[in-house]
Amino acid sequence: MKKIYIILLAAVLVYAGCKKDKKTLGPRYNPLETISGNWELFQASQSDTTTAVIEESDITDYYNKNNQTATFSLDKATMSFQADTLLKKHFNPHGTWSLDDADYPSQIILSDGSGNSAVYRLVKAVRPIDDYLILRRSVSCPNGVYLFNYTWTF
């Protein structure tokens, strides 16, 4: 019995002697720099928000016929979309872009230069370790009821 106590005491001391390493997050990234660049559309979806169970449809084939690309320039905060007619319904071909918050952005605002702007939700932050730009826009009726969410992954 005395041997069991000694073994248990040794196990407790060994376990107590181990301390967990602190994890570091790494260097902070700049959201403006990570969004800046050329992006190619590789997935698009549409979800119907009027039903009790939200249904999502993959509509990539409708959009991805001719390399749809987006370019965001950090220098002058300009953007351009090389898109066919379908994608131009949702994005202006040229204009400027800005973030709602430079440190913790949740939305990107695209303006066409003539006073028209559209707000897109950043579904997730663009990070150097997983560089996807995912934009979402809700489409509503004039009475304010949201009908569809469009999501584009570049």
Short mmCIF file of C-alpha atoms in Angstrom, two decimals:
data_model
loop_
_atom_site.label_atom_id
_atom_site.label_comp_id
_atom_site.label_asym_id
_atom_site.label_seq_id
_atom_site.Cartn_x
_atom_site.Cartn_y
_atom_site.Cartn_z
CA MET A 1 0.00 0.00 0.00
CA LYS A 2 2.90 2.27 0.80
CA LYS A 3 4.28 1.70 -2.73
CA ILE A 4 0.97 2.78 -4.27
CA TYR A 5 1.03 6.04 -2.31
CA ILE A 6 4.61 6.68 -3.41
CA ILE A 7 3.71 6.02 -7.06
CA LEU A 8 0.65 8.29 -6.83
CA LEU A 9 2.69 11.01 -5.13
CA ALA A 10 5.34 10.78 -7.85
CA ALA A 11 2.67 10.94 -10.58
CA VAL A 12 1.10 14.03 -8.99
CA LEU A 13 4.49 15.74 -8.69
CA VAL A 14 5.37 14.96 -12.32
CA TYR A 15 1.97 16.21 -13.51
CA ALA A 16 2.18 19.34 -11.34
CA GLY A 17 5.69 20.02 -12.64
CA CYS A 18 4.45 20.26 -16.21
CA LYS A 19 3.09 23.60 -17.20
CA LYS A 20 1.33 24.41 -20.40
CA ASP A 21 3.09 26.52 -22.96
CA LYS A 22 1.44 29.83 -23.66
CA LYS A 23 0.21 30.12 -27.21
CA THR A 24 1.00 33.24 -29.14
CA LEU A 25 -1.24 34.65 -31.82
CA GLY A 26 1.53 35.85 -34.06
CA PRO A 27 1.88 39.29 -35.60
CA ARG A 28 -1.21 41.38 -36.14
CA TYR A 29 -2.23 41.72 -39.77
CA ASN A 30 -3.55 44.79 -41.55
CA PRO A 31 -7.05 44.20 -43.03
CA LEU A 32 -6.46 46.83 -45.71
CA GLU A 33 -3.34 45.05 -46.93
CA THR A 34 -4.91 41.58 -46.91
CA ILE A 35 -7.92 42.68 -49.02
CA SER A 36 -5.74 44.59 -51.46
CA GLY A 37 -4.90 42.54 -54.55
CA ASN A 38 -6.45 40.47 -57.33
CA TRP A 39 -9.23 38.01 -56.52
CA GLU A 40 -10.82 35.40 -58.76
CA LEU A 41 -14.38 34.25 -58.13
CA PHE A 42 -14.54 30.52 -57.49
CA GLN A 43 -17.86 30.05 -55.66
CA ALA A 44 -21.23 31.78 -55.54
CA SER A 45 -24.40 30.88 -53.67
CA GLN A 46 -27.89 32.21 -53.13
CA SER A 47 -29.99 31.54 -50.04
CA ASP A 48 -33.71 32.06 -49.69
CA THR A 49 -34.39 33.77 -46.36
CA THR A 50 -38.19 33.78 -46.61
CA THR A 51 -38.66 30.12 -45.70
CA ALA A 52 -38.62 28.57 -42.24
CA VAL A 53 -35.60 26.52 -43.25
CA ILE A 54 -33.10 28.63 -45.16
CA GLU A 55 -32.26 26.89 -48.41
CA GLU A 56 -28.98 27.57 -50.16
CA SER A 57 -28.27 27.00 -53.84
CA ASP A 58 -24.89 26.82 -55.47
CA ILE A 59 -25.00 29.27 -58.40
CA THR A 60 -21.30 29.20 -59.25
CA ASP A 61 -21.94 27.87 -62.76
CA TYR A 62 -24.09 30.90 -63.58
CA TYR A 63 -21.37 33.36 -62.61
CA ASN A 64 -18.14 31.57 -63.34
CA LYS A 65 -18.29 31.35 -67.13
CA ASN A 66 -15.57 33.90 -67.91
CA ASN A 67 -12.98 34.31 -65.14
CA GLN A 68 -14.75 36.82 -62.91
CA THR A 69 -12.12 38.82 -61.06
CA ALA A 70 -12.02 41.66 -58.58
CA THR A 71 -9.07 43.97 -58.01
CA PHE A 72 -8.74 46.10 -54.90
CA SER A 73 -5.92 48.66 -54.92
CA LEU A 74 -4.57 49.86 -51.59
CA ASP A 75 -2.84 52.95 -53.04
CA LYS A 76 -5.89 54.92 -54.09
CA ALA A 77 -8.57 52.68 -52.58
CA THR A 78 -9.84 51.88 -56.06
CA MET A 79 -11.53 48.69 -57.16
CA SER A 80 -12.50 47.12 -60.44
CA PHE A 81 -14.43 44.03 -61.46
CA GLN A 82 -13.78 42.16 -64.67
CA ALA A 83 -17.20 40.62 -64.89
CA ASP A 84 -19.87 39.57 -67.31
CA THR A 85 -23.43 40.85 -67.24
CA LEU A 86 -24.60 38.62 -64.41
CA LEU A 87 -21.99 39.76 -61.91
CA LYS A 88 -22.35 43.41 -62.96
CA LYS A 89 -25.88 43.33 -61.53
CA HIS A 90 -24.27 43.12 -58.10
CA PHE A 91 -20.94 44.94 -58.52
CA ASN A 92 -20.03 48.18 -60.25
CA PRO A 93 -17.20 47.65 -62.73
CA HIS A 94 -15.07 50.51 -61.32
CA GLY A 95 -15.02 52.73 -58.28
CA THR A 96 -13.60 53.02 -54.79
CA TRP A 97 -13.72 50.83 -51.72
CA SER A 98 -13.51 51.36 -47.98
CA LEU A 99 -14.00 49.38 -44.80
CA ASP A 100 -16.47 50.25 -42.06
CA ASP A 101 -13.69 49.85 -39.46
CA ALA A 102 -10.00 49.79 -40.39
CA ASP A 103 -9.01 47.60 -37.41
CA TYR A 104 -11.96 45.19 -37.15
CA PRO A 105 -13.90 45.36 -40.41
CA SER A 106 -17.26 43.66 -40.82
CA GLN A 107 -18.36 45.42 -44.00
CA ILE A 108 -16.83 46.68 -47.22
CA ILE A 109 -18.40 49.66 -48.99
CA LEU A 110 -18.08 49.80 -52.77
CA SER A 111 -18.82 53.16 -54.41
CA ASP A 112 -19.12 53.83 -58.13
CA GLY A 113 -17.95 57.45 -57.96
CA SER A 114 -21.34 58.98 -58.76
CA GLY A 115 -22.72 58.84 -55.23
CA ASN A 116 -24.03 55.28 -55.46
CA SER A 117 -22.59 52.82 -53.00
CA ALA A 118 -23.33 49.28 -51.91
CA VAL A 119 -22.49 47.66 -48.60
CA TYR A 120 -21.31 44.05 -48.53
CA ARG A 121 -20.78 42.01 -45.41
CA LEU A 122 -17.32 40.51 -44.96
CA VAL A 123 -18.27 36.97 -43.99
CA LYS A 124 -14.85 36.37 -42.51
CA ALA A 125 -11.71 38.39 -42.21
CA VAL A 126 -9.10 37.93 -44.91
CA ARG A 127 -5.99 36.57 -43.23
CA PRO A 128 -2.60 35.64 -44.67
CA ILE A 129 -3.07 32.02 -43.54
CA ASP A 130 -6.37 31.50 -45.39
CA ASP A 131 -6.76 34.15 -48.00
CA TYR A 132 -10.36 33.99 -49.11
CA LEU A 133 -12.47 37.06 -49.66
CA ILE A 134 -16.10 36.19 -48.93
CA LEU A 135 -18.70 38.89 -49.56
CA ARG A 136 -22.42 38.68 -48.79
CA ARG A 137 -25.21 40.99 -49.84
CA SER A 138 -28.86 40.81 -48.85
CA VAL A 139 -31.49 41.70 -51.42
CA SER A 140 -34.79 43.04 -50.17
CA CYS A 141 -38.15 44.21 -51.44
CA PRO A 142 -39.10 47.89 -51.27
CA ASN A 143 -40.96 47.14 -48.00
CA GLY A 144 -37.67 46.10 -46.38
CA VAL A 145 -38.31 42.35 -46.21
CA TYR A 146 -35.14 40.47 -47.07
CA LEU A 147 -35.61 37.85 -49.76
CA PHE A 148 -32.18 36.55 -50.71
CA ASN A 149 -28.61 36.50 -49.55
CA TYR A 150 -25.97 36.31 -52.24
CA THR A 151 -22.54 35.08 -51.19
CA TRP A 152 -19.44 35.31 -53.39
CA THR A 153 -16.15 33.65 -52.53
CA PHE A 154 -13.08 35.03 -54.26
#
